[in-house]
Structure formats: structure tokens, C-alpha cells
Coordinates of C-alpha atoms in Angstrom, one line a residue:
M232 CA 82.5 96.5 87.2
S233 CA 79.2 97.9 88.6
S234 CA 78.7 97.1 92.4
D235 CA 76.5 98.0 95.4
C236 CA 79.8 99.3 96.7
K237 CA 81.5 102.5 95.4
F238 CA 84.9 101.2 96.4
L239 CA 84.6 98.3 93.8
D240 CA 83.5 100.5 90.9
Q241 CA 86.2 100.6 88.2
A242 CA 88.7 99.2 90.8
P243 CA 92.4 99.5 90.0
R244 CA 94.7 96.5 90.1
F245 CA 95.6 96.9 93.9
L246 CA 93.0 97.3 96.6
F247 CA 94.1 97.8 100.2
F248 CA 91.8 97.5 103.1
T249 CA 92.9 99.2 106.4
G250 CA 91.3 99.9 109.7
K251 CA 91.5 99.1 113.4
G252 CA 90.9 95.6 114.8
G253 CA 87.3 94.5 114.9
V254 CA 85.9 96.9 112.3
G255 CA 85.5 94.0 109.8
K256 CA 88.2 94.7 107.2
T257 CA 89.2 91.0 106.8
S258 CA 85.5 90.1 106.1
I259 CA 85.1 93.0 103.7
A260 CA 88.4 92.1 101.9
C261 CA 87.3 88.5 101.5
A262 CA 83.8 89.5 100.3
S263 CA 85.3 91.9 97.7
A264 CA 87.8 89.3 96.5
V265 CA 84.8 86.8 96.0
K266 CA 82.7 89.5 94.3
L267 CA 85.5 90.4 91.8
A268 CA 86.2 86.7 91.1
D269 CA 82.5 86.0 90.5
A270 CA 82.6 88.8 88.0
G271 CA 85.2 86.9 86.0
R272 CA 88.4 88.5 87.4
R273 CA 91.5 86.5 88.4
V274 CA 92.0 87.6 92.0
L275 CA 94.8 87.1 94.5
L276 CA 93.8 87.9 98.2
V277 CA 96.7 88.7 100.5
S278 CA 96.6 89.1 104.2
T279 CA 99.4 90.7 106.2
D280 CA 97.4 90.8 109.4
P281 CA 99.2 89.1 112.4
A282 CA 95.7 88.0 113.5
S283 CA 94.7 86.8 110.0
N284 CA 91.7 84.5 109.9
V285 CA 91.3 84.5 106.1
G286 CA 91.8 80.7 106.1
Q287 CA 89.1 80.4 108.7
V288 CA 86.6 82.6 106.8
F289 CA 87.0 80.2 103.7
G290 CA 87.3 77.1 105.7
I291 CA 90.6 76.0 104.3
A292 CA 94.3 76.1 105.4
I293 CA 96.2 78.8 103.4
G294 CA 99.4 79.9 105.0
N295 CA 102.5 81.5 103.4
Q296 CA 102.0 80.2 99.8
I297 CA 99.5 81.1 97.1
T298 CA 96.6 78.7 97.6
A299 CA 93.6 78.4 95.2
I300 CA 90.2 78.7 96.8
P301 CA 88.5 75.6 95.4
A302 CA 84.9 76.9 95.7
V303 CA 85.5 80.2 93.9
S304 CA 86.8 80.0 90.3
G305 CA 89.6 82.5 89.6
L306 CA 90.4 83.2 93.4
A307 CA 93.6 82.4 95.2
A308 CA 94.8 83.5 98.6
L309 CA 98.1 84.1 100.5
E310 CA 98.6 84.7 104.3
I311 CA 101.9 86.4 105.0
D312 CA 103.0 85.6 108.6
P313 CA 104.5 88.8 109.9
Q314 CA 106.0 87.1 112.9
A315 CA 107.7 84.4 110.8
A316 CA 108.9 87.2 108.4
A317 CA 110.3 89.2 111.3
Q318 CA 112.2 86.2 112.6
A319 CA 113.7 85.5 109.2
Y320 CA 114.6 89.1 108.9
R321 CA 116.2 89.1 112.4
D322 CA 118.2 85.9 111.4
R323 CA 119.4 87.5 108.2
I324 CA 120.7 90.5 110.1
V325 CA 122.0 88.8 113.2
G326 CA 123.4 85.6 111.6
P327 CA 126.6 87.1 110.0
V328 CA 127.6 88.7 113.4
R329 CA 126.8 85.8 115.7
G330 CA 130.2 84.3 117.0
V331 CA 132.0 87.4 115.6
L332 CA 130.8 90.1 118.0
P333 CA 130.6 89.7 121.8
D334 CA 127.4 87.9 122.9
S335 CA 126.3 91.1 124.8
I336 CA 126.4 93.1 121.6
V337 CA 124.6 90.4 119.6
K338 CA 122.0 90.2 122.3
G339 CA 121.5 94.0 122.1
I340 CA 121.0 93.8 118.3
E341 CA 118.4 91.1 118.8
E342 CA 116.6 93.1 121.4
Q343 CA 116.6 96.2 119.2
L344 CA 114.9 94.0 116.5
S345 CA 112.3 92.6 118.8
G346 CA 109.6 95.3 118.6
A347 CA 106.6 95.9 116.4
C348 CA 108.5 98.1 114.0
T349 CA 110.6 95.0 112.9
T350 CA 107.4 93.1 112.3
E351 CA 105.9 96.0 110.3
I352 CA 109.0 96.4 108.1
A353 CA 109.4 92.6 107.6
A354 CA 105.8 92.3 106.6
F355 CA 106.2 95.1 104.1
D356 CA 109.4 93.4 102.9
E357 CA 107.3 90.3 102.1
F358 CA 104.7 91.9 100.1
T359 CA 106.8 94.5 98.3
A360 CA 107.5 92.0 95.6
L361 CA 103.7 91.6 95.0
L362 CA 103.6 95.4 94.3
T363 CA 106.7 95.6 92.1
D364 CA 107.5 92.2 90.6
S365 CA 105.0 92.0 87.6
A366 CA 106.2 88.4 86.9
L367 CA 105.1 87.2 90.3
T368 CA 101.6 88.4 89.9
A369 CA 101.2 88.1 86.1
G370 CA 98.4 85.6 86.5
Y371 CA 96.1 88.0 88.3
D372 CA 94.0 90.9 87.2
Q373 CA 93.6 92.2 90.7
I374 CA 95.4 91.9 94.2
V375 CA 93.3 92.5 97.2
F376 CA 95.3 93.2 100.4
D377 CA 93.7 92.6 103.9
T378 CA 95.6 95.2 106.0
A379 CA 97.5 98.0 104.2
P380 CA 100.8 99.2 105.4
T381 CA 100.3 101.9 107.9
G382 CA 101.4 105.5 107.6
H383 CA 103.9 104.6 110.4
T384 CA 105.5 102.0 108.1
I385 CA 105.6 104.3 105.1
R386 CA 107.1 107.2 107.0
L387 CA 109.8 104.9 108.2
L388 CA 110.6 103.7 104.7
Q389 CA 110.7 107.3 103.5
L390 CA 113.5 108.3 105.9
P391 CA 116.9 108.5 104.6
G392 CA 119.2 105.3 104.5
A393 CA 122.3 106.3 106.2
W394 CA 121.6 105.0 109.6
S395 CA 123.7 101.9 110.0
G396 CA 127.0 103.5 111.0
F397 CA 125.2 106.3 112.7
L398 CA 123.4 103.9 115.1
E399 CA 126.4 101.7 115.7
Q400 CA 128.4 104.7 116.8
G401 CA 125.7 105.4 119.3
K402 CA 124.7 108.8 117.9
G403 CA 121.1 107.9 117.6
D404 CA 118.6 107.8 120.4
A405 CA 116.2 104.9 121.4
S406 CA 114.0 104.7 118.3
C407 CA 112.7 102.3 115.9
L408 CA 115.4 102.8 113.3
G409 CA 117.2 99.6 114.4
P410 CA 115.0 97.5 112.1
L411 CA 116.1 99.6 109.2
A412 CA 119.8 99.2 109.6
G413 CA 120.2 96.4 107.1
L414 CA 117.7 97.7 104.5
E415 CA 119.8 99.9 102.2
K416 CA 120.0 97.3 99.4
Q417 CA 116.2 97.1 99.1
R418 CA 115.6 100.8 99.3
S419 CA 115.0 101.2 95.6
Q420 CA 112.5 98.4 95.6
Y421 CA 110.8 99.9 98.6
K422 CA 110.6 103.3 96.8
A423 CA 109.0 101.6 93.8
A424 CA 106.4 99.9 96.2
V425 CA 105.5 103.2 97.9
D426 CA 105.2 104.8 94.5
A427 CA 102.8 102.1 93.5
L428 CA 100.7 102.7 96.6
A429 CA 100.5 106.4 95.8
D430 CA 99.5 105.9 92.2
P431 CA 95.6 106.3 91.9
Q432 CA 95.8 104.4 88.5
R433 CA 97.2 101.3 90.3
S434 CA 96.1 101.5 93.9
R435 CA 93.0 102.4 96.0
L436 CA 92.8 102.4 99.8
I437 CA 89.6 101.5 101.5
L438 CA 89.4 102.8 105.1
V439 CA 87.1 100.6 107.1
A440 CA 85.3 102.0 110.2
R441 CA 82.3 101.5 112.4
A442 CA 79.6 104.1 113.2
Q443 CA 81.2 105.2 116.4
P444 CA 82.6 108.6 117.2
S445 CA 86.0 107.2 118.5
T446 CA 86.4 104.9 115.4
L447 CA 85.4 107.7 113.0
R448 CA 87.9 110.1 114.6
E449 CA 90.7 107.4 114.3
V450 CA 89.9 106.7 110.7
A451 CA 90.0 110.5 110.0
R452 CA 93.5 110.6 111.5
T453 CA 94.5 107.6 109.3
H454 CA 93.0 109.3 106.3
E455 CA 94.9 112.6 107.0
E456 CA 98.1 110.8 107.7
L457 CA 98.1 108.7 104.5
D458 CA 96.9 111.7 102.5
A459 CA 99.9 113.8 103.7
I460 CA 102.3 111.1 102.5
G461 CA 100.8 110.9 99.0
L462 CA 98.3 108.1 99.3
T463 CA 95.3 110.1 98.1
Q464 CA 93.1 107.5 96.5
Q465 CA 91.0 106.7 99.4
Y466 CA 87.4 105.4 99.9
L467 CA 85.5 105.0 103.2
A468 CA 83.5 101.9 104.1
I469 CA 81.4 102.2 107.3
N470 CA 80.6 98.6 108.4
G471 CA 78.1 96.9 110.7
I472 CA 75.5 99.7 110.7
L473 CA 72.3 98.5 112.5
P474 CA 69.4 98.7 110.0
E475 CA 66.3 100.5 111.1
S476 CA 64.3 97.3 110.3
A477 CA 66.0 95.6 113.3
T478 CA 64.9 98.1 115.9
A479 CA 61.2 97.2 116.1
Q480 CA 59.9 96.6 119.7
D481 CA 63.5 96.6 121.1
P482 CA 64.5 99.7 123.1
L483 CA 68.1 98.7 123.1
A484 CA 68.3 98.2 119.4
N485 CA 66.5 101.5 118.8
A486 CA 68.9 103.3 121.0
I487 CA 71.9 101.9 119.1
Y488 CA 70.4 102.8 115.8
Q489 CA 69.9 106.4 117.0
R490 CA 73.4 106.6 118.4
E491 CA 75.0 105.4 115.1
Q492 CA 72.9 107.8 113.0
H493 CA 74.1 110.7 115.2
A494 CA 77.7 109.5 114.8
L495 CA 77.4 109.4 111.1
A496 CA 75.8 112.8 111.0
D497 CA 78.6 114.3 113.1
M498 CA 81.5 112.4 111.5
P499 CA 84.8 114.4 111.1
A500 CA 84.7 116.9 108.3
A501 CA 87.9 115.4 106.8
L502 CA 85.9 112.2 105.9
N503 CA 83.0 114.0 104.2
S504 CA 85.0 114.4 100.9
L505 CA 85.6 110.7 100.5
P506 CA 83.5 108.3 98.5
M507 CA 81.5 106.4 101.2
D508 CA 79.7 103.1 101.5
R509 CA 77.5 102.1 104.3
I510 CA 77.4 98.3 105.0
A511 CA 74.6 96.9 107.2
L512 CA 75.1 94.8 110.3
K513 CA 74.4 91.2 109.5
P514 CA 73.1 88.6 112.1
F515 CA 75.4 85.8 111.0
N516 CA 79.1 85.2 111.4
L517 CA 80.9 86.1 108.2
V518 CA 82.4 82.6 107.6
G519 CA 81.8 80.7 104.4
L520 CA 80.9 81.8 100.9
T521 CA 77.1 82.2 101.4
A522 CA 77.7 84.8 104.2
L523 CA 80.5 86.6 102.2
R524 CA 78.3 86.9 99.1
Q525 CA 75.6 88.5 101.4
L526 CA 77.9 91.0 103.1
L527 CA 78.3 93.6 100.4
S528 CA 74.7 93.1 98.9
N529 CA 71.9 95.5 99.6
A530 CA 69.4 92.7 99.3
A531 CA 67.6 91.4 102.4
P532 CA 70.0 89.3 104.6
L533 CA 69.7 85.6 105.1
A534 CA 66.9 84.5 107.3
M535 CA 68.4 83.3 110.6
P536 CA 66.8 80.9 113.0
D537 CA 66.0 82.5 116.4
S538 CA 68.8 81.9 118.9
E539 CA 68.3 79.4 121.6
V540 CA 68.1 80.4 125.3
M541 CA 71.3 82.2 126.2
P542 CA 73.1 80.7 129.3
A543 CA 73.8 82.9 132.3
L544 CA 77.4 84.1 131.8
P545 CA 79.7 83.4 134.8
A546 CA 81.8 86.6 134.4
A547 CA 82.3 89.2 137.0
N548 CA 81.0 92.7 136.3
L549 CA 83.3 95.7 136.4
S550 CA 82.5 96.5 140.0
T551 CA 84.1 93.3 141.2
L552 CA 87.4 94.4 139.6
V553 CA 87.0 97.8 141.2
D554 CA 86.6 96.3 144.6
E555 CA 89.9 94.5 144.2
I556 CA 91.6 97.5 142.9
A557 CA 90.2 99.8 145.6
A558 CA 91.5 97.4 148.4
D559 CA 95.1 98.6 147.6
G560 CA 94.4 102.2 148.5
H561 CA 96.7 103.5 145.7
G562 CA 98.5 102.3 142.6
L563 CA 98.7 102.6 138.8
V564 CA 95.9 101.2 136.7
M565 CA 96.6 101.1 133.0
L566 CA 93.9 100.4 130.4
M567 CA 95.4 99.0 127.1
G568 CA 93.8 97.8 123.9
K569 CA 93.2 98.7 120.2
G570 CA 91.2 101.8 119.1
G571 CA 87.5 101.7 119.3
V572 CA 87.1 99.2 122.1
G573 CA 86.1 101.8 124.8
K574 CA 89.3 102.4 126.8
T575 CA 88.4 106.0 127.5
T576 CA 85.0 105.3 128.8
L577 CA 86.2 102.4 131.0
A578 CA 89.1 104.4 132.4
A579 CA 86.7 107.3 133.2
G580 CA 84.3 104.8 134.8
L581 CA 87.0 103.2 137.0
A582 CA 88.3 106.6 138.0
V583 CA 85.0 108.1 139.1
E584 CA 84.0 105.0 141.0
L585 CA 87.3 105.0 142.9
A586 CA 86.9 108.8 143.6
R587 CA 83.3 108.2 144.8
R588 CA 84.7 105.9 147.5
G589 CA 86.8 108.8 148.7
L590 CA 90.0 107.6 147.2
P591 CA 92.3 110.3 145.5
V592 CA 92.5 109.6 141.8
H593 CA 94.4 111.1 138.8
L594 CA 92.8 110.2 135.5
T595 CA 95.0 110.9 132.5
T596 CA 95.1 110.2 128.7
S597 CA 97.5 110.5 125.8
D598 CA 94.8 109.7 123.1
P599 CA 94.5 112.7 120.8
A600 CA 90.9 111.5 120.0
A601 CA 89.9 111.1 123.6
N602 CA 87.9 113.9 125.2
L603 CA 87.8 113.1 129.0
T604 CA 86.0 116.4 129.7
D605 CA 83.1 115.4 127.5
T606 CA 83.1 111.8 128.9
L607 CA 83.0 112.9 132.5
N608 CA 80.8 116.0 132.0
G609 CA 81.2 116.8 135.7
A610 CA 83.6 116.6 138.6
L611 CA 84.2 114.9 141.9
P612 CA 86.2 116.2 144.9
D613 CA 88.9 113.5 144.8
L614 CA 89.3 113.3 141.0
T615 CA 91.9 115.3 139.0
V616 CA 92.1 115.0 135.2
S617 CA 94.9 115.7 132.7
K618 CA 95.7 115.0 129.1
I619 CA 99.1 114.5 127.7
D620 CA 99.6 116.3 124.4
P621 CA 101.7 114.0 122.2
H622 CA 102.8 116.7 119.9
A623 CA 104.0 118.9 122.6
E624 CA 105.8 116.1 124.4
T625 CA 107.5 115.0 121.2
E626 CA 108.7 118.5 120.5
R627 CA 110.0 118.8 124.1
Y628 CA 111.9 115.4 123.8
R629 CA 113.3 116.4 120.4
Q630 CA 114.7 119.7 121.8
H631 CA 116.2 117.9 124.8
V632 CA 118.0 115.3 122.7
L633 CA 119.3 117.9 120.3
S634 CA 120.5 120.1 123.1
T635 CA 122.3 117.3 124.9
K636 CA 123.4 114.6 122.5
G637 CA 123.2 116.8 119.4
A638 CA 125.5 119.5 120.8
K639 CA 128.4 117.1 120.5
L640 CA 127.8 116.2 116.9
D641 CA 129.2 117.6 113.6
E642 CA 126.8 119.1 111.1
Q643 CA 126.3 115.7 109.3
G644 CA 125.8 113.9 112.6
R645 CA 123.3 116.4 113.8
A646 CA 121.3 116.2 110.5
L647 CA 121.1 112.4 110.9
L648 CA 120.1 112.7 114.6
E649 CA 117.3 115.1 113.4
E650 CA 116.2 112.4 111.0
D651 CA 116.2 109.8 113.7
L652 CA 114.0 112.1 115.9
R653 CA 111.5 112.3 113.0
S654 CA 111.0 108.5 113.4
P655 CA 107.4 107.7 114.4
C656 CA 108.6 105.9 117.5
T657 CA 110.0 109.2 118.9
E658 CA 106.4 110.2 119.8
E659 CA 105.9 107.0 121.7
I660 CA 109.1 107.5 123.7
A661 CA 108.2 111.1 124.4
V662 CA 104.7 110.2 125.5
F663 CA 106.1 107.5 127.8
Q664 CA 108.4 110.0 129.5
A665 CA 105.4 112.2 130.2
F666 CA 103.7 109.1 131.6
S667 CA 106.7 108.4 133.7
R668 CA 106.4 111.8 135.4
I669 CA 102.8 110.9 136.4
I670 CA 103.6 107.4 137.4
R671 CA 105.4 108.7 140.5
E672 CA 102.1 109.9 142.0
A673 CA 100.9 106.2 142.1
G674 CA 102.7 105.8 145.4
K675 CA 100.2 108.1 147.2
K676 CA 97.1 108.0 145.0
F677 CA 95.4 106.0 142.2
V678 CA 96.6 106.9 138.7
V679 CA 94.3 105.7 136.0
M680 CA 95.8 105.8 132.4
D681 CA 93.8 105.6 129.2
T682 CA 95.8 104.7 126.1
A683 CA 98.8 103.5 128.0
P684 CA 102.1 102.8 126.2
T685 CA 101.9 99.8 123.8
G686 CA 104.0 96.6 124.3
H687 CA 106.0 97.9 121.4
T688 CA 107.0 101.1 123.3
L689 CA 107.8 99.2 126.4
L690 CA 110.1 96.9 124.4
L691 CA 111.8 99.9 122.9
L692 CA 112.5 101.4 126.3
D693 CA 113.4 98.3 128.4
A694 CA 114.4 95.5 126.0
T695 CA 117.1 97.7 124.6
G696 CA 117.9 98.8 128.2
A697 CA 118.2 102.4 127.2
Y698 CA 116.8 103.9 130.4
H699 CA 116.5 101.0 133.0
R700 CA 120.1 99.8 132.6
E701 CA 121.6 103.3 132.5
V702 CA 120.1 104.1 135.8
A703 CA 121.4 100.8 137.2
R704 CA 124.9 101.6 135.8
Q705 CA 124.9 105.1 137.3
M706 CA 124.0 103.6 140.7
G707 CA 126.9 101.1 140.3
D708 CA 127.6 99.2 143.5
S709 CA 126.0 101.7 145.7
K710 CA 123.2 100.4 147.9
T711 CA 121.0 103.4 147.1
H712 CA 117.4 102.2 146.4
F713 CA 116.1 103.3 143.0
T714 CA 113.0 102.5 141.0
T715 CA 112.6 103.0 137.2
P716 CA 109.3 103.4 135.5
M717 CA 109.7 100.0 134.0
M718 CA 110.3 98.4 137.3
Q719 CA 107.2 99.9 138.6
L720 CA 105.2 98.6 135.6
Q721 CA 106.6 95.1 136.1
D722 CA 105.6 95.1 139.8
P723 CA 102.1 93.6 140.2
R724 CA 101.9 95.2 143.6
Q725 CA 102.1 98.6 142.1
T726 CA 100.5 98.3 138.7
K727 CA 97.5 96.6 137.3
V728 CA 97.1 96.4 133.5
L729 CA 93.7 95.8 132.1
I730 CA 93.3 94.7 128.6
V731 CA 90.1 95.9 126.9
T732 CA 88.6 94.1 124.0
L733 CA 85.3 93.3 122.3
A734 CA 83.7 89.8 122.1
E735 CA 84.6 89.5 118.4
T736 CA 87.3 87.3 116.7
T737 CA 89.8 89.9 115.6
P738 CA 89.8 92.1 118.7
V739 CA 90.4 89.0 120.9
L740 CA 93.3 87.9 118.8
E741 CA 94.8 91.4 118.8
A742 CA 94.4 91.6 122.5
A743 CA 96.2 88.3 122.9
H744 CA 99.0 89.6 120.8
L745 CA 99.3 92.7 123.0
Q746 CA 99.4 90.5 126.0
D747 CA 102.2 88.5 124.5
D748 CA 104.1 91.8 123.9
L749 CA 103.6 92.9 127.5
R750 CA 104.8 89.6 128.8
R751 CA 107.9 89.8 126.7
A752 CA 108.5 93.2 128.4
G753 CA 108.1 91.5 131.9
I754 CA 104.5 92.9 132.5
Q755 CA 101.8 90.4 133.4
P756 CA 98.3 91.8 132.6
W757 CA 96.1 91.7 135.7
A758 CA 92.6 91.4 134.0
W759 CA 90.7 91.6 130.7
V760 CA 87.5 93.6 130.3
I761 CA 85.1 92.5 127.4
N762 CA 83.3 95.7 126.6
N763 CA 79.9 96.4 124.8
S764 CA 78.8 92.7 125.0
V765 CA 75.3 92.1 123.6
A766 CA 75.3 88.7 125.4
A767 CA 75.6 90.4 128.7
T768 CA 72.3 92.2 128.3
T769 CA 68.7 91.6 127.2
V770 CA 67.6 92.1 123.7
H771 CA 64.5 91.1 121.7
S772 CA 65.6 91.9 118.2
A773 CA 66.3 88.7 116.3
L774 CA 69.4 90.2 114.7
L775 CA 70.9 91.2 118.0
R776 CA 70.0 87.8 119.7
Q777 CA 71.8 86.1 117.0
R778 CA 74.8 88.4 117.5
A779 CA 74.7 87.6 121.2
A780 CA 74.8 83.9 120.5
N781 CA 77.9 84.5 118.3
E782 CA 79.7 86.2 121.1
L783 CA 79.8 83.1 123.3
A784 CA 82.8 81.5 121.6
E785 CA 84.9 84.6 122.0
I786 CA 83.9 85.1 125.7
A787 CA 84.9 81.4 126.3
E788 CA 88.2 82.0 124.5
V789 CA 89.0 84.9 126.8
A790 CA 87.9 83.0 130.0
D791 CA 89.6 79.7 129.2
R792 CA 92.8 80.7 127.3
H793 CA 93.8 84.3 127.9
A794 CA 92.7 86.0 131.1
Q795 CA 93.6 85.3 134.8
R796 CA 90.4 87.3 135.6
Y797 CA 87.9 89.1 133.4
A798 CA 84.8 91.3 133.5
L799 CA 82.0 91.5 131.1
V800 CA 80.5 95.0 130.4
P801 CA 77.1 95.0 128.7
L802 CA 76.2 97.1 125.6
L803 CA 74.2 100.0 127.0
R804 CA 71.2 101.8 125.8
E805 CA 72.7 105.2 126.5
E806 CA 76.3 106.3 125.9
P807 CA 78.0 106.1 129.4
T808 CA 78.9 109.8 129.5
G809 CA 78.5 112.0 132.6
V810 CA 79.6 111.0 136.2
E811 CA 76.1 109.4 137.0
R812 CA 76.2 107.0 134.0
L813 CA 79.9 106.3 134.5
L814 CA 79.2 105.4 138.2
A815 CA 76.4 103.0 137.1
L816 CA 78.8 101.4 134.6
A817 CA 81.6 100.8 137.2
G818 CA 79.4 100.3 140.2
G819 CA 77.7 97.1 139.2
Q820 CA 74.3 98.4 138.1
T821 CA 74.3 96.2 135.0
P822 CA 71.3 94.4 133.3
S823 CA 70.9 90.7 134.0
P824 CA 72.2 88.2 131.4
L825 CA 70.0 87.8 128.4
V826 CA 67.0 85.4 129.0
P827 CA 64.4 85.9 126.3
T828 CA 60.9 86.7 127.8
E829 CA 59.2 83.8 126.2
H830 CA 61.7 81.4 127.8
K831 CA 62.1 82.8 131.2
G832 CA 62.8 80.1 133.8
E833 CA 64.5 77.7 131.3
G834 CA 68.2 76.9 131.2

């Protein structure tokens, strides 16, 4: 099949779309499925995204059963619900021991299965059959997956299967191997599924990114990670590129165009070898067949009516949040969110504004792609900067566990412990321990953290009680005062968590899921920050004005449903790098809300 997109040329049976939240993988997966069906193929579209909106895109209810898309001959869809799959998986493991083992042990098993690893494994469990059971998908020429299994999931499944007794005997450390304890029976099926993923005659992975340095760095890491475990048939789709035709007489649009072109020219070398497609930014929401059929076409986009006058948005700007944070004099400020939403820049902006006010600040990150030195491009007297190296911290943690717990094990037990420590979650725990050392400083100064531990990490560390309860047990009945890192994170007087998102459907849904994870770990987010908002600035380009109008529903969703307080940060003409621009970002020097020139004074 010939297509405007390389990734659809001579497509194998299985197509997997992967990428961070908000890059548009669901829209591209849906558009690809429609294009294949329109060409006469029988296509099954499968979503394993917890924030799936495939049904919303097509305007019908889909759910966890194969459902025909009436308006597209030959197309059917299925939405696997990872949360429901995870619950069924937990019930299958815990059910047989409930009432047999003491309640405290059963509760511990449930807690160990409450993290994100269980959800990942359960979702993979659900669609394994689609990869390996030919009878189940015999009626389809091609299967299109929205959200591929991550390298994290596949590395878990490639670890040996002798953990059940090892974990039960307490030889393993806090890791994400708990979810795998009941999987030995399915291991041959999982191996067949991973083999299918790695077979270029059967499978193709499409890495979806945006033309942003941080997103391109992340997708380069994903490419290298998947390539290293044998998934070599990869294509790159860079989505949402502002066309040059949309930049006329609009300084902001022109600046964005130039910025994106520089990002593409300077993309990581690892990506240059991949077949690449560039997909233009569209002015319309990608809902409905007409829009989907336009997405992958190089033809001129649909004409859109000029957007109406934009209302003044009631959100605070970032400086309002800084005022509240600064009033405490010290404390921990954690910025959380998915990749590509601008956490590093916002963390740096908060830190320099607090330091400008004469407050002592330690700014730190564990993001391998973050370059705080480049972002700051300068110094302030009250600001110190550090970067946690995840690889170094992981190796330090591994050596500590092997020299303590491993010293007491026989050769077989030590070998299994080493396998446990190769689990992807080991890095999360090691990084958290490094964070814990820095957290102690927040009693005397501000500590601003970029790429804070995920809700998943926090559940691993606290829901299983590995650290927190051990400290409590060692203290016994003594009246000695103690504070664990988790206690500090759970105390709103000591810690403020800011969730960063974009005013787009998937990033808001993913941020809401992160908030749920944090709340399960006993942490209440303090505020949300909606970054890079077109609706919070002034644009003249018809394309961008329509995009601004599309943001309003997502901003309202955050304001009305999710956030106790929130701030809106406008899309800026220049990248906020360097102390001066960061101070402008965090100090309230933001453009006024969008009011088109020809309508000033209305609304």
C-alpha cells in the first residue's frame, strides 16, 4: 500500500504506536487504521492506554470487546482497560490465599500488586493473545496497537521466572517483581509474544514525537532501549509540526516555526537512521472521520472558521503560586508530570524566582535528558544546582544490597538477588534514595525537584512498607521523634507537589491518573500548572487561534474537576532559557489573554 507516510508502506501485520502522553499517538493510530481499512484491509484497532480515548475519537462506545466501527467498512476496535485487567489479575493471585493466610500477609500481597508494574504486566497479559493466538485474530489482515508495551515491560518479562519462592522467603529487595510472582505458567506465551514483537516480518514500531528537544531526546532513549532488547523494526513519526504557511504576520507563530525547525535539525543522532515522517499541525480537534482522514494527508487541511473572541481566562499566573510558596520560607517543591510538558523549565523558573527574593534554594533533577546548566545559563547567589545520575545511584544501591543482604545468601540465592536488582524498578528506588538525602535540606532551605519520583515509585516504597514501617519497628515504643522521607512527602506543610500538564486531552488524563497514584500513596498535590498554553497568549494565525479555542475545554476540566489551585503559563515566543527569561516566566511578566485585535473591547 502506497501512502503519504513511510510507516504505512508495505506495513506488516502488527503496527505498534508508542510515545509520551500528548504527542498524538492515539490520533495517528486511529488515522492509520482508517487509512488501511479504506484501502480494503480488514483492521483491528487495539488500545491499551489507561487514558484511552479511541471511542471518543470515533464517537462510539467501544470498551473491552471487539466492536465494529459502523462508518468504516472493515474496521473494528477494542479498548483494553489496564486498570480492570490489573484488578482481575490481583484477584486471581490473591483469591486463593484469602482466608488461608493471615490478613496482614494478604494485605501485604495486595499492596505489592498495587503499583504501575502490575498494570503494565496485566495489560500485556490481555493483548498477548492478540499476538500469539492466530484463531482469535483470523478475521483481520492487520492489527494496529495504540500504545506499545514499553521497554520496561519487556525487560520485566525477559527476567527469569524463579522468583515466587525467592520473594516469599524475603531474599528479594523492594522491587517490581511482585507482579510477576504468579506468571510462570504463561511464560512460554509471553516469550512467543516478545518474539512476535521482535520479528520485522510481523511487527513494526512507530515512535511518535513532537518537534521539541526534550521530546526528541526521550524518544531517542526509547529507540535505543527497544533496539537493545531486539525490537529493531522502528519508524519515527514527528507530529504536530507548525507549517510555514501558518506563520504569516504572526510573530509568535513564526518563532515557534523557527524553534521547531532548529529542534529537527539538531535531533539526536540515534534517530537519524530511522525512516521518518513529518506530520503537520492541524487546526482542528482530531475527532471524527473527516478529521482523521485529513491527519496523514499532505493535502491542504480543512478550512476552519475563524475562532470567536476568546474569553479572559480566570487562572492565576505562575507568580501567584511562587508568592504562596515563598511565604513558607523553606520547604520541598516537587514538579511531576509526563515527559515533554516542560517540568525542567518550570522547576528552573520557580527556583530562580525564589533565589531572586533572597531565599536559599537547591534545584535538582534526576532526568537524564534534562540539562539544568543550559536552561539556567547563569547563576544566582542563593541558588545551588545538582543532578542525580540514575546509573551511578543504581550501581551504588545494587552494591549496597549485594554486600548486605547478598552476603548471607548461597550461590543460587545471590544469583536470584542479582536478577531482582536488574529489575527496572531498582533504578526508581535508587533514585528515590538519592532524593531522600537531598530532602533533608528542605528543613532549612527550598529544595526544588524536577522529575520527582512517580506515584509508582512511592507506592513501591511506602505501600509495601519497606522503609517507613522498618523505621517505625526499629523505634519500637520509644518516644524518639523520627521522620521518614515518605512522612515528609505526605505532610502538606513540608512538601508542595505541582503537577505539570498541557491543555490537551491525553496529558490532562495522564496527569489525573498521576494524581490518583499520589493520593493512594497519601500525597495530595498542591497545584497544577498548565504549560505552553496558546489560549493564554495573543496570536493572529488562524490555525493557532483555533488551537487556542480547542484548549478551553481542557483548561475547564483542570479547573473544575482536578485542581485545588492552578496556574496557566503561556506559550512563549522565545524558549525560556537563561536567568532573565526564567525570571520573566515565574515573575508574572506574561502576555495578556488572547483578545483578537479586530474585536478588542468585546466579550
